Tab-separated table of C-alpha atoms in Angstrom:
chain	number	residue	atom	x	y	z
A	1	UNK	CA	145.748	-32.705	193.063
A	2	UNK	CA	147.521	-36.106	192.575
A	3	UNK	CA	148.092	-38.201	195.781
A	4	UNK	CA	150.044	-40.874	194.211
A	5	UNK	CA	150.601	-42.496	190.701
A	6	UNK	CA	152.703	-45.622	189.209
A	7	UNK	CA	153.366	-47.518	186.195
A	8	UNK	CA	153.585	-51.263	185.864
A	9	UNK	CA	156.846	-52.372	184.553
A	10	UNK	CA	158.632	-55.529	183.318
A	11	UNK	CA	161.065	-56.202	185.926
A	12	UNK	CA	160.713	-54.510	189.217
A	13	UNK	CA	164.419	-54.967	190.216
A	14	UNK	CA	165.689	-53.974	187.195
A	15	UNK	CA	163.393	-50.676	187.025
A	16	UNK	CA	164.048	-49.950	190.660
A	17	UNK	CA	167.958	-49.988	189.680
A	18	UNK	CA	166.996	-47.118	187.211
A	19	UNK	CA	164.359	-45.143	189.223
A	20	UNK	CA	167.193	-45.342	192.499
A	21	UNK	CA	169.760	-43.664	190.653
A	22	UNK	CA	167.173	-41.235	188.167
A	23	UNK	CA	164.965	-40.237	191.142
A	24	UNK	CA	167.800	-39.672	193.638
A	25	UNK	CA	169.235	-37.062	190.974
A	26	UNK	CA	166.162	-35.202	192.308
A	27	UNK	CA	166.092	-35.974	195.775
A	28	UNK	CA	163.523	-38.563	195.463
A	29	UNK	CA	163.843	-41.959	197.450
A	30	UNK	CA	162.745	-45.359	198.083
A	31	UNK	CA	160.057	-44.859	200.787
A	32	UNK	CA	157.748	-48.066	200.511
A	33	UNK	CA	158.668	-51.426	199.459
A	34	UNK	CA	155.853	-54.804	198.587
A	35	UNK	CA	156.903	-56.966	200.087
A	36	UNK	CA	158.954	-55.056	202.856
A	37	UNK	CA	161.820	-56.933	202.749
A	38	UNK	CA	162.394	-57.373	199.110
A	39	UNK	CA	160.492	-54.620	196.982
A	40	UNK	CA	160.137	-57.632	194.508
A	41	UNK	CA	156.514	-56.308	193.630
A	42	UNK	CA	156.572	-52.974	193.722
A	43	UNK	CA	158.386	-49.396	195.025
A	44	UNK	CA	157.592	-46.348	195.819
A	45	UNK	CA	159.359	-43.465	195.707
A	46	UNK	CA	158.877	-39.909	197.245
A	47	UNK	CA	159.779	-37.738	200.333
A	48	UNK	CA	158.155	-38.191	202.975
A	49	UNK	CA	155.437	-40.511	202.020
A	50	UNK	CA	155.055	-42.588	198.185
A	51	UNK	CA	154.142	-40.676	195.317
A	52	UNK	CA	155.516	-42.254	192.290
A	53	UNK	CA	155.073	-46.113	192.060
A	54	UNK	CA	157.025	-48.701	189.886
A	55	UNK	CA	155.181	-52.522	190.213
A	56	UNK	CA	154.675	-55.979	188.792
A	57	UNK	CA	150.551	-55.503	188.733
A	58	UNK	CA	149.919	-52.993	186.345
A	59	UNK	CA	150.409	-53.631	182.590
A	60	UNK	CA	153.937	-52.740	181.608
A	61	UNK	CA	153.374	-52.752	177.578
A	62	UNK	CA	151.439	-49.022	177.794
A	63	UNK	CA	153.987	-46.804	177.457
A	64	UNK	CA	153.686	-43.632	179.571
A	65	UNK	CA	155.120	-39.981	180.149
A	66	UNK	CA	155.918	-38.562	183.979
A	67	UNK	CA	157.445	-35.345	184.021
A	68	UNK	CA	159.830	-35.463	188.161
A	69	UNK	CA	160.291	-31.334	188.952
A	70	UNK	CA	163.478	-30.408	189.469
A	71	UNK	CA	165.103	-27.549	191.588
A	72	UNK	CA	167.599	-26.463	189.229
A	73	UNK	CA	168.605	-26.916	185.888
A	74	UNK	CA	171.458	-28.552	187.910
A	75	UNK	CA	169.375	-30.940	188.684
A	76	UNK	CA	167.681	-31.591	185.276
A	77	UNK	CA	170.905	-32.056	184.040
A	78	UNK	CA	171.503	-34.674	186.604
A	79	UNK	CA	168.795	-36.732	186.111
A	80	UNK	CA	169.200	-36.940	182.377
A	81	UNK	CA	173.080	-37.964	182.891
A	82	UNK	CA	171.938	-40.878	185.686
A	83	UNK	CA	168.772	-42.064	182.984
A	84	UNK	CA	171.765	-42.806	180.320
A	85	UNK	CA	174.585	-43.947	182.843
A	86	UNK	CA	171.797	-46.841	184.211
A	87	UNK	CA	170.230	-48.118	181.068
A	88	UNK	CA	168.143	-45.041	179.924
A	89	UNK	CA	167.720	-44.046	176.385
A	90	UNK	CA	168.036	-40.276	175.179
A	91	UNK	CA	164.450	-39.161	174.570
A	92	UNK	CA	165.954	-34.981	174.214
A	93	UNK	CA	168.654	-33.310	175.979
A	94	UNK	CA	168.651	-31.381	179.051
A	95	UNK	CA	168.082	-27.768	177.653
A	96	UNK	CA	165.060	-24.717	176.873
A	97	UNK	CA	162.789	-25.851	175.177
A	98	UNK	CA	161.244	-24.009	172.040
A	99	UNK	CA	158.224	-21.924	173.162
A	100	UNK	CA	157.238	-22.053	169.213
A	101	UNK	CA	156.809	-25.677	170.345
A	102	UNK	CA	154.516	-25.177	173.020
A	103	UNK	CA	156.059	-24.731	175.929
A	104	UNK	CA	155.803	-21.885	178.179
A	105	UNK	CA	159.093	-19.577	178.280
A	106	UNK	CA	161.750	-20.638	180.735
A	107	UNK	CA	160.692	-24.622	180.344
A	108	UNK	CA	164.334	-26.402	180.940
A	109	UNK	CA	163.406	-30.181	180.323
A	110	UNK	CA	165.475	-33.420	179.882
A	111	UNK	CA	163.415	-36.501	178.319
A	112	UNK	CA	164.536	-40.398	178.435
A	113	UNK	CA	162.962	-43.679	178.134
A	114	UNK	CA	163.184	-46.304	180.895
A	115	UNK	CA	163.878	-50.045	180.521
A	116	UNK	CA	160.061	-50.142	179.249
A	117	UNK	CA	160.306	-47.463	177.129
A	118	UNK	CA	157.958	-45.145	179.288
A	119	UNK	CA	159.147	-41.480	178.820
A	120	UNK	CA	160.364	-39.576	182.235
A	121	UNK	CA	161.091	-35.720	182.100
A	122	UNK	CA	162.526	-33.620	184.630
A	123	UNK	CA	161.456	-30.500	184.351
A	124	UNK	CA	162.752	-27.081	185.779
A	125	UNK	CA	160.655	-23.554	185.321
A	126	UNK	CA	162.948	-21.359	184.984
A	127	UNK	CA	162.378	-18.306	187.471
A	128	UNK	CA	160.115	-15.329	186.471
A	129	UNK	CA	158.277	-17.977	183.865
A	130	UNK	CA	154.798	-19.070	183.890
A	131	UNK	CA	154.240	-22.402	185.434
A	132	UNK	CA	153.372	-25.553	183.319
């Protein structure tokens, strides 16, 4: 349903340090750079083609929430250790989280803030469980 999406942030080098070592936890890489040779205004990161965007021209004061899928809890665990290790902040341990809550059974999450304070997730539905 979602082609692409981005969030504006502060300092595009700075995020991209974060987002390099966060979204390569998941297997997600630099794929498009503004401009080519520096990535000074934005990057985007994906697969095969961009899909998450980090740049200079949005407003970087709204904080937002992405939830990355993940492959494994493996993985989840991973990204969360990468978010603290490059300037992340805790935002809830990789673990299940509490169906009571409102989350569908099997839902293995980690949550930090970036250098903005936007919230990433990686997420991992645990087999057999009802998709988010």
């Amino acid at each position: 349903m979602i082609h692409h999406t981005g969030i504006g942030v502060s300092d595009v080098a700075r995020s991209a340090a974060f987002y390099d070592a966060v979204l390569g936890a998941l297997g997600y890489r630099r794929v498009m750079q503004l401009p080519e040779d520096t990535g000074a205004d934005a990057v985007g990161y994906g697969v095969d083609h961009p899909a998450f965007w980090i740049d200079r021209f949005h407003p970087h004061s709204t904080r937002n929430h992405t939830a990355f899928a993940a492959r494994s809890r493996a993985e989840v665990d991973a990204f969360h250790a990468a978010a603290l290790r490059s300037g992340g902040t805790d935002n809830g341990p990789p673990g299940l989280r509490d169906t009571a809550e409102g989350y569908p059974p099997g839902y293995y999450a980690a949550f930090v803030l970036d250098p903005d304070g936007n919230n990433m997730e990686a997420l991992f539905m645990e087999r057999g469980s009802a998709a988010p």
